[in-house]
Amino acid sequence: MKYFYFIWKNLTRKKLRTTLTVLSIIVAFLLFGALGSIRTAFTQGVEIAGADRLLTMSRISLMQSLPYSYVQRVRGLDGVTHVGHSNWFGAHYQEPHNQFSQFAVDAESYLSIYADAISLSPEHRQGWMSNRIGAVIGTALAERFNWEVGDRIPLISMFPRVGGDRTWEFVIEGIYEVQSASVDPGGMLFHYAYFDEAREWDRGTVGWLAIKVADPEQAGRVAEEVDALFANSANETRTSTEQAFIESFLRQFGDIGTITTLILGAVFFTMLLVAANTMSQAVRERISEMAILKTLGFSNLSVLLMILAESLLMVLIGGGLGMLLADRLAQGAAATLGGALPGFGMPSSVWRNGLLAMIVLGLMAGILPAVQGMRLNIVTALGRR
C-alpha cells in the first residue's frame, strides 16, 4: 500500500489506547473462533451411509434407558456382527470439578466393536476381565491424576449403590491408548455387571447400544431395521452414527448453536462500539492534520481510504491474533476431548467467517470517522488549532 507507513504511524501514535483496543479485539476473536468451532462441530451434517459403527438410543431422550433385552434382539439382525452397550456413570473424583467420562460397558463386546480405536495390552486386558471392580483408563486420564495400574480409585456417582451410598470403588487394571477419535483418551471403562448389580435403581437397563455392522454400505438399512424392531413399543429407539449420537448427548445441556450465536452477536456488537470509539477519538485528535493533508493536495477519497485502512489494519491485527489463539485452543481441546467430540477443531469455514467478520467490523468501525474526515472543511479545521 502506498501510504502504509503513514497509516501505521497514525495507528501507533497513542500506543496505550491502540494496544488496549487490539487486546479487546484479540479476546473477541478468540471467542469467535472457539465458539464458532463448537457450533460447527455440534451442527454439522452427519450421514449414516458408510459408517461401520452405529449407536442406538431411546427416541425420547438419551437420558431414557433401554431394556437390556434389546441387546440380544439386535444381535440377531442380518448384517450385525457385534452388539455392545454402555451406561453413562456421571461421577467425579474427590471434588466435583474433577469430572471425566466414565462408562459401564460389556468388556468383551466393547473391545471387539472398538478394536480399531483402542489399544490395550494382553496383560491389562486379562487383568480387567478377571476383576469384577476392575477398570481401564485412557492415557490422558492417567497423566491427569497420576494414576497407575493397581491403584484403588473411589468415585462419587449420581447413581447410588444399594443402601444409598454414592461412593464406588474401582481398581485400575489397565491403561489404554486410543488410535482414533472414537474413544476418549481421558475416560474410564468398567464392568456393566458390577454397576448393574450394585446400583439401587433402574437395574436391567442400558443407556445405549453400540452396533458393529459387517458392511458399512448397509449401515442405513441396519439402522432402519433396528428402529423398526422396536417401533410402537414402550421404548422406541433412534439409531444414528457416533457423531450424531454425541451431538444428541451434548444437546441435553442446551441448544449449543443458538447459545453460541447469541454470544457471538453480543461480542461483535461490543467490539464494534470499542473499535468505533477508538477511531472516532483518533480522527478528532487529528482534524487539523487532515486539513493540512488536504491543503497539500490529498483528495477527499484519499483521506477516507486512509482512515478506513487504519481501522481495518487495527482489526485485522487483533482479529488475526485472536483466531490464531483460538486455533491453538481448538487443537488442544481436540487432543483432550478425544471421543467426546470426534473431529473437533477449527475448520476452514470458521477462518473464512472470521476474516469476513474482521473486514465488516473494520469498515463499520471506521466508516463514520472516515466520512467525517472526508467532509472536513479546510478553513474550519485549521481554525480549531
Tab-separated table of C-alpha atoms in Angstrom:
chain	number	residue	atom	x	y	z
A	1	MET	CA	0.000	0.000	0.000
A	2	LYS	CA	1.311	3.438	-0.955
A	3	TYR	CA	0.588	5.105	2.389
A	4	PHE	CA	1.136	2.112	4.684
A	5	TYR	CA	3.919	3.756	6.705
A	6	PHE	CA	1.781	6.852	7.251
A	7	ILE	CA	-1.204	4.736	8.297
A	8	TRP	CA	0.931	2.660	10.667
A	9	LYS	CA	2.352	5.765	12.324
A	10	ASN	CA	-1.135	7.160	12.894
A	11	LEU	CA	-2.284	3.846	14.353
A	12	THR	CA	0.608	3.674	16.815
A	13	ARG	CA	0.535	7.325	17.831
A	14	LYS	CA	-1.467	6.546	21.015
A	15	LYS	CA	0.181	3.268	21.841
A	16	LEU	CA	-1.695	2.506	25.061
A	17	ARG	CA	-5.119	3.149	23.562
A	18	THR	CA	-4.354	1.153	20.439
A	19	THR	CA	-2.871	-1.707	22.468
A	20	LEU	CA	-5.915	-1.940	24.735
A	21	THR	CA	-8.243	-1.894	21.733
A	22	VAL	CA	-6.241	-4.587	19.941
A	23	LEU	CA	-6.251	-6.724	23.101
A	24	SER	CA	-10.036	-6.396	23.265
A	25	ILE	CA	-10.308	-7.457	19.639
A	26	ILE	CA	-7.985	-10.425	20.297
A	27	VAL	CA	-10.256	-11.622	23.096
A	28	ALA	CA	-13.333	-11.107	20.936
A	29	PHE	CA	-11.975	-13.156	18.038
A	30	LEU	CA	-10.598	-15.775	20.391
A	31	LEU	CA	-14.192	-16.273	21.491
A	32	PHE	CA	-15.356	-16.048	17.876
A	33	GLY	CA	-13.020	-18.836	16.784
A	34	ALA	CA	-13.615	-21.068	19.795
A	35	LEU	CA	-17.390	-20.733	19.807
A	36	GLY	CA	-17.559	-20.970	16.037
A	37	SER	CA	-15.651	-24.255	16.176
A	38	ILE	CA	-18.006	-25.598	18.830
A	39	ARG	CA	-21.077	-24.550	16.874
A	40	THR	CA	-19.740	-26.159	13.688
A	41	ALA	CA	-18.910	-29.395	15.496
A	42	PHE	CA	-22.391	-29.562	17.009
A	43	THR	CA	-24.391	-28.680	13.916
A	44	GLN	CA	-22.505	-30.231	11.001
A	45	GLY	CA	-24.442	-32.739	8.973
A	46	VAL	CA	-23.926	-36.459	9.571
A	47	GLU	CA	-24.591	-39.251	7.121
A	48	ILE	CA	-25.259	-42.860	8.141
A	49	ALA	CA	-24.085	-44.312	4.835
A	50	GLY	CA	-20.566	-45.681	5.089
A	51	ALA	CA	-20.492	-45.911	8.890
A	52	ASP	CA	-19.343	-49.228	10.352
A	53	ARG	CA	-20.492	-48.374	13.881
A	54	LEU	CA	-23.976	-47.277	14.890
A	55	LEU	CA	-25.383	-46.204	18.221
A	56	THR	CA	-28.961	-46.774	19.315
A	57	MET	CA	-30.641	-44.660	21.981
A	58	SER	CA	-34.159	-44.020	23.187
A	59	ARG	CA	-36.232	-41.985	20.747
A	60	ILE	CA	-37.468	-39.862	23.651
A	61	SER	CA	-34.146	-38.815	25.139
A	62	LEU	CA	-30.664	-40.061	25.781
A	63	MET	CA	-31.472	-39.921	29.479
A	64	GLN	CA	-34.180	-42.528	28.925
A	65	SER	CA	-32.707	-46.024	29.360
A	66	LEU	CA	-33.433	-49.100	27.243
A	67	PRO	CA	-34.240	-52.666	28.371
A	68	TYR	CA	-31.232	-54.985	28.441
A	69	SER	CA	-33.203	-57.471	26.315
A	70	TYR	CA	-32.695	-55.164	23.309
A	71	VAL	CA	-29.069	-56.309	23.101
A	72	GLN	CA	-29.966	-59.871	22.142
A	73	ARG	CA	-32.738	-58.829	19.783
A	74	VAL	CA	-30.442	-56.522	17.788
A	75	ARG	CA	-27.715	-59.150	17.768
A	76	GLY	CA	-29.967	-61.375	15.671
A	77	LEU	CA	-30.388	-58.894	12.815
A	78	ASP	CA	-28.781	-59.594	9.455
A	79	GLY	CA	-25.613	-57.596	8.865
A	80	VAL	CA	-24.817	-57.074	12.566
A	81	THR	CA	-21.512	-58.581	13.733
A	82	HIS	CA	-21.245	-57.246	17.302
A	83	VAL	CA	-23.603	-55.541	19.732
A	84	GLY	CA	-22.459	-53.868	22.912
A	85	HIS	CA	-23.974	-51.458	25.377
A	86	SER	CA	-22.899	-48.598	27.593
A	87	ASN	CA	-24.203	-46.636	30.554
A	88	TRP	CA	-23.125	-43.155	31.468
A	89	PHE	CA	-21.890	-43.134	35.083
A	90	GLY	CA	-21.773	-39.420	35.890
A	91	ALA	CA	-19.162	-39.437	38.660
A	92	HIS	CA	-16.326	-37.270	39.907
A	93	TYR	CA	-13.071	-37.901	41.731
A	94	GLN	CA	-12.751	-36.329	45.204
A	95	GLU	CA	-14.019	-32.881	44.152
A	96	PRO	CA	-16.980	-32.017	41.879
A	97	HIS	CA	-14.696	-30.221	39.408
A	98	ASN	CA	-12.658	-33.426	38.890
A	99	GLN	CA	-15.026	-34.774	36.275
A	100	PHE	CA	-14.283	-37.018	33.317
A	101	SER	CA	-16.187	-39.542	31.235
A	102	GLN	CA	-16.903	-42.965	32.740
A	103	PHE	CA	-18.926	-45.704	31.095
A	104	ALA	CA	-20.159	-49.065	32.283
A	105	VAL	CA	-19.676	-51.476	29.381
A	106	ASP	CA	-19.575	-55.138	28.483
A	107	ALA	CA	-15.821	-55.518	28.164
A	108	GLU	CA	-15.732	-58.256	25.512
A	109	SER	CA	-18.177	-56.640	23.118
A	110	TYR	CA	-16.762	-53.163	23.648
A	111	LEU	CA	-13.216	-54.231	22.805
A	112	SER	CA	-14.496	-56.070	19.738
A	113	ILE	CA	-16.535	-53.142	18.446
A	114	TYR	CA	-13.740	-50.638	19.031
A	115	ALA	CA	-10.850	-52.923	18.125
A	116	ASP	CA	-9.560	-50.381	15.594
A	117	ALA	CA	-9.847	-47.467	18.008
A	118	ILE	CA	-8.460	-48.722	21.310
A	119	SER	CA	-5.185	-50.445	22.131
A	120	LEU	CA	-4.956	-52.456	25.356
A	121	SER	CA	-2.118	-54.862	26.109
A	122	PRO	CA	-2.993	-58.554	26.636
A	123	GLU	CA	-1.842	-58.334	30.270
A	124	HIS	CA	-4.040	-55.352	31.014
A	125	ARG	CA	-6.939	-56.929	29.154
A	126	GLN	CA	-6.671	-60.122	31.166
A	127	GLY	CA	-6.412	-58.185	34.417
A	128	TRP	CA	-9.537	-56.218	33.590
A	129	MET	CA	-11.526	-59.296	32.621
A	130	SER	CA	-10.662	-61.111	35.845
A	131	ASN	CA	-11.517	-58.325	38.278
A	132	ARG	CA	-15.181	-57.517	38.879
A	133	ILE	CA	-14.406	-53.992	40.115
A	134	GLY	CA	-11.585	-53.525	37.625
A	135	ALA	CA	-11.423	-50.578	35.242
A	136	VAL	CA	-9.245	-49.383	32.394
A	137	ILE	CA	-8.402	-45.739	31.786
A	138	GLY	CA	-7.041	-43.687	28.907
A	139	THR	CA	-3.515	-42.351	28.818
A	140	ALA	CA	-4.700	-38.753	29.200
A	141	LEU	CA	-6.640	-39.596	32.359
A	142	ALA	CA	-3.679	-41.498	33.802
A	143	GLU	CA	-1.466	-38.458	33.254
A	144	ARG	CA	-4.067	-36.074	34.639
A	145	PHE	CA	-4.289	-37.755	38.061
A	146	ASN	CA	-1.005	-39.699	38.001
A	147	TRP	CA	-2.891	-42.958	38.275
A	148	GLU	CA	-1.152	-46.276	37.734
A	149	VAL	CA	-2.187	-49.889	37.328
A	150	GLY	CA	-3.139	-51.292	40.733
A	151	ASP	CA	-4.425	-48.018	42.182
A	152	ARG	CA	-7.754	-48.200	44.023
A	153	ILE	CA	-9.906	-45.255	42.976
A	154	PRO	CA	-13.092	-44.070	44.762
A	155	LEU	CA	-15.574	-42.162	42.594
A	156	ILE	CA	-18.708	-40.346	43.715
A	157	SER	CA	-21.523	-41.019	41.253
A	158	MET	CA	-25.003	-39.704	40.622
A	159	PHE	CA	-26.107	-43.348	40.872
A	160	PRO	CA	-26.466	-44.548	44.498
A	161	ARG	CA	-25.440	-48.038	45.465
A	162	VAL	CA	-27.843	-50.318	47.300
A	163	GLY	CA	-28.289	-48.638	50.664
A	164	GLY	CA	-27.841	-45.101	49.327
A	165	ASP	CA	-24.050	-44.758	49.324
A	166	ARG	CA	-22.828	-42.918	46.228
A	167	THR	CA	-19.160	-43.857	46.546
A	168	TRP	CA	-17.970	-46.575	44.175
A	169	GLU	CA	-14.526	-48.159	44.289
A	170	PHE	CA	-12.554	-49.331	41.284
A	171	VAL	CA	-9.153	-50.884	40.760
A	172	ILE	CA	-7.206	-49.737	37.720
A	173	GLU	CA	-6.254	-52.852	35.783
A	174	GLY	CA	-5.065	-51.273	32.577
A	175	ILE	CA	-4.219	-48.133	30.651
A	176	TYR	CA	-5.319	-47.989	27.037
A	177	GLU	CA	-4.128	-45.911	24.106
A	178	VAL	CA	-6.508	-44.541	21.509
A	179	GLN	CA	-5.959	-44.939	17.782
A	180	SER	CA	-8.883	-42.824	16.573
A	181	ALA	CA	-11.159	-40.050	17.818
A	182	SER	CA	-13.927	-42.565	18.544
A	183	VAL	CA	-12.559	-43.278	22.021
A	184	ASP	CA	-11.849	-40.731	24.728
A	185	PRO	CA	-8.207	-40.847	25.956
A	186	GLY	CA	-9.365	-39.098	29.111
A	187	GLY	CA	-12.089	-41.587	30.006
A	188	MET	CA	-12.634	-44.723	32.064
A	189	LEU	CA	-14.346	-48.020	31.273
A	190	PHE	CA	-15.580	-50.530	33.839
A	191	HIS	CA	-17.803	-53.614	34.023
A	192	TYR	CA	-21.526	-53.246	33.466
A	193	ALA	CA	-22.189	-56.324	35.612
A	194	TYR	CA	-20.645	-54.634	38.655
A	195	PHE	CA	-22.615	-51.458	38.025
A	196	ASP	CA	-25.969	-53.149	37.376
A	197	GLU	CA	-25.797	-55.464	40.382
A	198	ALA	CA	-24.787	-52.755	42.832
A	199	ARG	CA	-26.942	-49.796	41.777
A	200	GLU	CA	-30.084	-49.047	43.733
A	201	TRP	CA	-32.448	-48.289	40.867
A	202	ASP	CA	-33.022	-48.786	37.129
A	203	ARG	CA	-31.458	-52.248	37.097
A	204	GLY	CA	-31.665	-54.370	33.984
A	205	THR	CA	-31.387	-51.393	31.636
A	206	VAL	CA	-28.687	-49.940	29.402
A	207	GLY	CA	-28.055	-46.396	28.299
A	208	TRP	CA	-27.473	-47.099	24.598
A	209	LEU	CA	-26.401	-49.830	22.208
A	210	ALA	CA	-23.244	-49.880	20.107
A	211	ILE	CA	-23.589	-51.849	16.878
A	212	LYS	CA	-20.844	-53.061	14.563
A	213	VAL	CA	-22.048	-53.711	11.017
A	214	ALA	CA	-20.435	-56.115	8.579
A	215	ASP	CA	-20.827	-53.860	5.547
A	216	PRO	CA	-20.665	-50.074	6.056
A	217	GLU	CA	-22.690	-49.579	2.896
A	218	GLN	CA	-25.567	-51.395	4.584
A	219	ALA	CA	-25.438	-49.200	7.690
A	220	GLY	CA	-28.536	-47.244	6.654
A	221	ARG	CA	-30.561	-50.414	6.193
A	222	VAL	CA	-29.389	-51.826	9.536
A	223	ALA	CA	-30.302	-48.595	11.316
A	224	GLU	CA	-33.806	-48.693	9.847
A	225	GLU	CA	-34.267	-52.346	10.830
A	226	VAL	CA	-33.133	-51.703	14.389
A	227	ASP	CA	-35.615	-48.869	14.845
A	228	ALA	CA	-38.376	-50.848	13.111
A	229	LEU	CA	-37.754	-53.717	15.527
A	230	PHE	CA	-38.877	-51.582	18.449
A	231	ALA	CA	-41.447	-49.405	16.704
A	232	ASN	CA	-44.698	-48.915	18.632
A	233	SER	CA	-43.136	-50.371	21.780
A	234	ALA	CA	-42.841	-48.689	25.163
A	235	ASN	CA	-39.184	-47.969	24.382
A	236	GLU	CA	-38.849	-46.848	20.780
A	237	THR	CA	-35.341	-46.194	19.518
A	238	ARG	CA	-33.370	-43.903	17.244
A	239	THR	CA	-30.235	-45.278	15.572
A	240	SER	CA	-27.556	-42.967	14.228
A	241	THR	CA	-23.844	-42.553	13.691
A	242	GLU	CA	-21.469	-41.871	16.573
A	243	GLN	CA	-21.217	-38.175	15.656
A	244	ALA	CA	-24.982	-37.676	15.607
A	245	PHE	CA	-25.265	-39.558	18.888
A	246	ILE	CA	-22.658	-37.326	20.553
A	247	GLU	CA	-24.451	-34.235	19.286
A	248	SER	CA	-27.660	-35.559	20.833
A	249	PHE	CA	-25.850	-36.219	24.107
A	250	LEU	CA	-24.394	-32.727	24.336
A	251	ARG	CA	-27.632	-31.058	23.334
A	252	GLN	CA	-29.167	-32.385	26.530
A	253	PHE	CA	-27.424	-29.413	28.137
A	254	GLY	CA	-28.882	-26.830	25.731
A	255	ASP	CA	-29.137	-25.651	22.136
A	256	ILE	CA	-25.446	-25.004	21.553
A	257	GLY	CA	-25.980	-23.460	18.130
A	258	THR	CA	-28.383	-20.804	19.435
A	259	ILE	CA	-26.313	-20.099	22.540
A	260	THR	CA	-23.088	-19.560	20.599
A	261	THR	CA	-24.850	-17.394	18.008
A	262	LEU	CA	-26.232	-15.105	20.717
A	263	ILE	CA	-22.842	-14.838	22.416
A	264	LEU	CA	-21.059	-14.095	19.147
A	265	GLY	CA	-23.633	-11.430	18.304
A	266	ALA	CA	-23.067	-9.726	21.651
A	267	VAL	CA	-19.289	-9.939	21.229
A	268	PHE	CA	-19.414	-8.459	17.718
A	269	PHE	CA	-21.638	-5.564	18.809
A	270	THR	CA	-19.398	-4.785	21.787
A	271	MET	CA	-16.257	-4.803	19.659
A	272	LEU	CA	-17.942	-2.550	17.109
A	273	LEU	CA	-18.522	0.039	19.828
A	274	VAL	CA	-14.967	-0.268	21.165
A	275	ALA	CA	-13.273	-0.026	17.767
A	276	ALA	CA	-15.562	2.772	16.553
A	277	ASN	CA	-14.854	4.777	19.714
A	278	THR	CA	-11.098	4.357	19.221
A	279	MET	CA	-11.246	5.505	15.611
A	280	SER	CA	-13.515	8.448	16.432
A	281	GLN	CA	-11.110	9.687	19.085
A	282	ALA	CA	-8.151	9.255	16.733
A	283	VAL	CA	-9.834	11.287	13.999
A	284	ARG	CA	-10.930	14.062	16.363
A	285	GLU	CA	-7.353	14.427	17.583
A	286	ARG	CA	-6.057	14.792	14.010
A	287	ILE	CA	-8.578	17.187	12.488
A	288	SER	CA	-6.021	19.929	11.901
A	289	GLU	CA	-3.538	17.437	10.451
A	290	MET	CA	-6.118	16.153	7.982
A	291	ALA	CA	-6.814	19.732	6.955
A	292	ILE	CA	-3.091	20.197	6.222
A	293	LEU	CA	-3.121	16.953	4.170
A	294	LYS	CA	-5.966	18.335	2.067
A	295	THR	CA	-4.096	21.609	1.701
A	296	LEU	CA	-1.107	19.660	0.365
A	297	GLY	CA	-3.263	18.046	-2.284
A	298	PHE	CA	-4.713	14.887	-0.715
A	299	SER	CA	-8.172	14.250	-2.087
A	300	ASN	CA	-11.274	13.585	-0.009
A	301	LEU	CA	-11.214	9.978	-1.226
A	302	SER	CA	-7.580	9.568	-0.093
A	303	VAL	CA	-8.420	10.750	3.414
A	304	LEU	CA	-11.450	8.442	3.516
A	305	LEU	CA	-9.443	5.417	2.426
A	306	MET	CA	-6.572	6.097	4.839
A	307	ILE	CA	-8.898	6.226	7.836
A	308	LEU	CA	-10.701	3.078	6.709
A	309	ALA	CA	-7.353	1.355	6.151
A	310	GLU	CA	-6.247	2.339	9.659
A	311	SER	CA	-9.417	0.851	11.140
A	312	LEU	CA	-9.090	-2.315	9.056
A	313	LEU	CA	-5.427	-2.756	9.983
A	314	MET	CA	-6.177	-2.489	13.696
A	315	VAL	CA	-8.996	-5.036	13.497
A	316	LEU	CA	-7.035	-7.421	11.262
A	317	ILE	CA	-4.084	-7.446	13.652
A	318	GLY	CA	-6.244	-8.133	16.704
A	319	GLY	CA	-8.600	-10.485	14.882
A	320	GLY	CA	-5.789	-12.471	13.287
A	321	LEU	CA	-4.005	-12.974	16.608
A	322	GLY	CA	-7.286	-13.936	18.257
A	323	MET	CA	-8.081	-16.512	15.577
A	324	LEU	CA	-4.583	-17.995	15.832
A	325	LEU	CA	-5.025	-18.383	19.584
A	326	ALA	CA	-8.441	-19.944	19.021
A	327	ASP	CA	-6.925	-22.404	16.557
A	328	ARG	CA	-4.296	-23.455	19.099
A	329	LEU	CA	-7.002	-23.761	21.729
A	330	ALA	CA	-9.100	-25.937	19.416
A	331	GLN	CA	-6.116	-28.201	18.705
A	332	GLY	CA	-5.503	-28.646	22.430
A	333	ALA	CA	-9.192	-29.268	23.079
A	334	ALA	CA	-9.315	-31.872	20.298
A	335	ALA	CA	-6.477	-33.801	21.938
A	336	THR	CA	-8.222	-33.615	25.316
A	337	LEU	CA	-11.768	-34.352	24.155
A	338	GLY	CA	-10.847	-37.387	22.080
A	339	GLY	CA	-14.025	-39.436	21.699
A	340	ALA	CA	-16.151	-36.841	23.463
A	341	LEU	CA	-16.460	-34.938	20.186
A	342	PRO	CA	-14.813	-36.670	17.221
A	343	GLY	CA	-13.303	-34.404	14.601
A	344	PHE	CA	-13.365	-31.330	16.821
A	345	GLY	CA	-11.166	-28.489	15.609
A	346	MET	CA	-11.339	-25.098	13.919
A	347	PRO	CA	-12.473	-25.726	10.332
A	348	SER	CA	-11.692	-23.516	7.356
A	349	SER	CA	-15.252	-22.180	7.388
A	350	VAL	CA	-14.617	-20.558	10.774
A	351	TRP	CA	-11.441	-18.959	9.409
A	352	ARG	CA	-13.375	-17.603	6.421
A	353	ASN	CA	-16.174	-16.292	8.611
A	354	GLY	CA	-13.619	-14.771	10.954
A	355	LEU	CA	-11.874	-12.922	8.128
A	356	LEU	CA	-15.211	-11.678	6.831
A	357	ALA	CA	-16.162	-10.528	10.340
A	358	MET	CA	-12.846	-8.640	10.646
A	359	ILE	CA	-13.417	-6.823	7.358
A	360	VAL	CA	-17.012	-5.929	8.247
A	361	LEU	CA	-16.041	-4.819	11.754
A	362	GLY	CA	-13.123	-2.747	10.458
A	363	LEU	CA	-15.256	-0.999	7.845
A	364	MET	CA	-18.168	-0.373	10.202
A	365	ALA	CA	-15.872	0.959	12.944
A	366	GLY	CA	-14.094	3.317	10.571
A	367	ILE	CA	-16.813	4.457	8.200
A	368	LEU	CA	-18.252	7.317	10.302
A	369	PRO	CA	-14.851	8.796	11.259
A	370	ALA	CA	-13.731	8.342	7.642
A	371	VAL	CA	-16.764	10.211	6.297
A	372	GLN	CA	-16.149	12.923	8.870
A	373	GLY	CA	-12.564	13.283	7.673
A	374	MET	CA	-13.617	13.267	4.025
A	375	ARG	CA	-16.161	16.079	4.546
A	376	LEU	CA	-13.767	18.135	6.626
A	377	ASN	CA	-13.650	21.824	5.640
A	378	ILE	CA	-10.054	23.030	5.481
A	379	VAL	CA	-10.693	26.564	6.735
A	380	THR	CA	-12.910	25.441	9.616
A	381	ALA	CA	-10.489	22.689	10.645
A	382	LEU	CA	-7.435	24.970	10.613
A	383	GLY	CA	-9.347	27.445	12.724
A	384	ARG	CA	-9.533	24.923	15.548
A	385	ARG	CA	-5.769	24.954	16.099
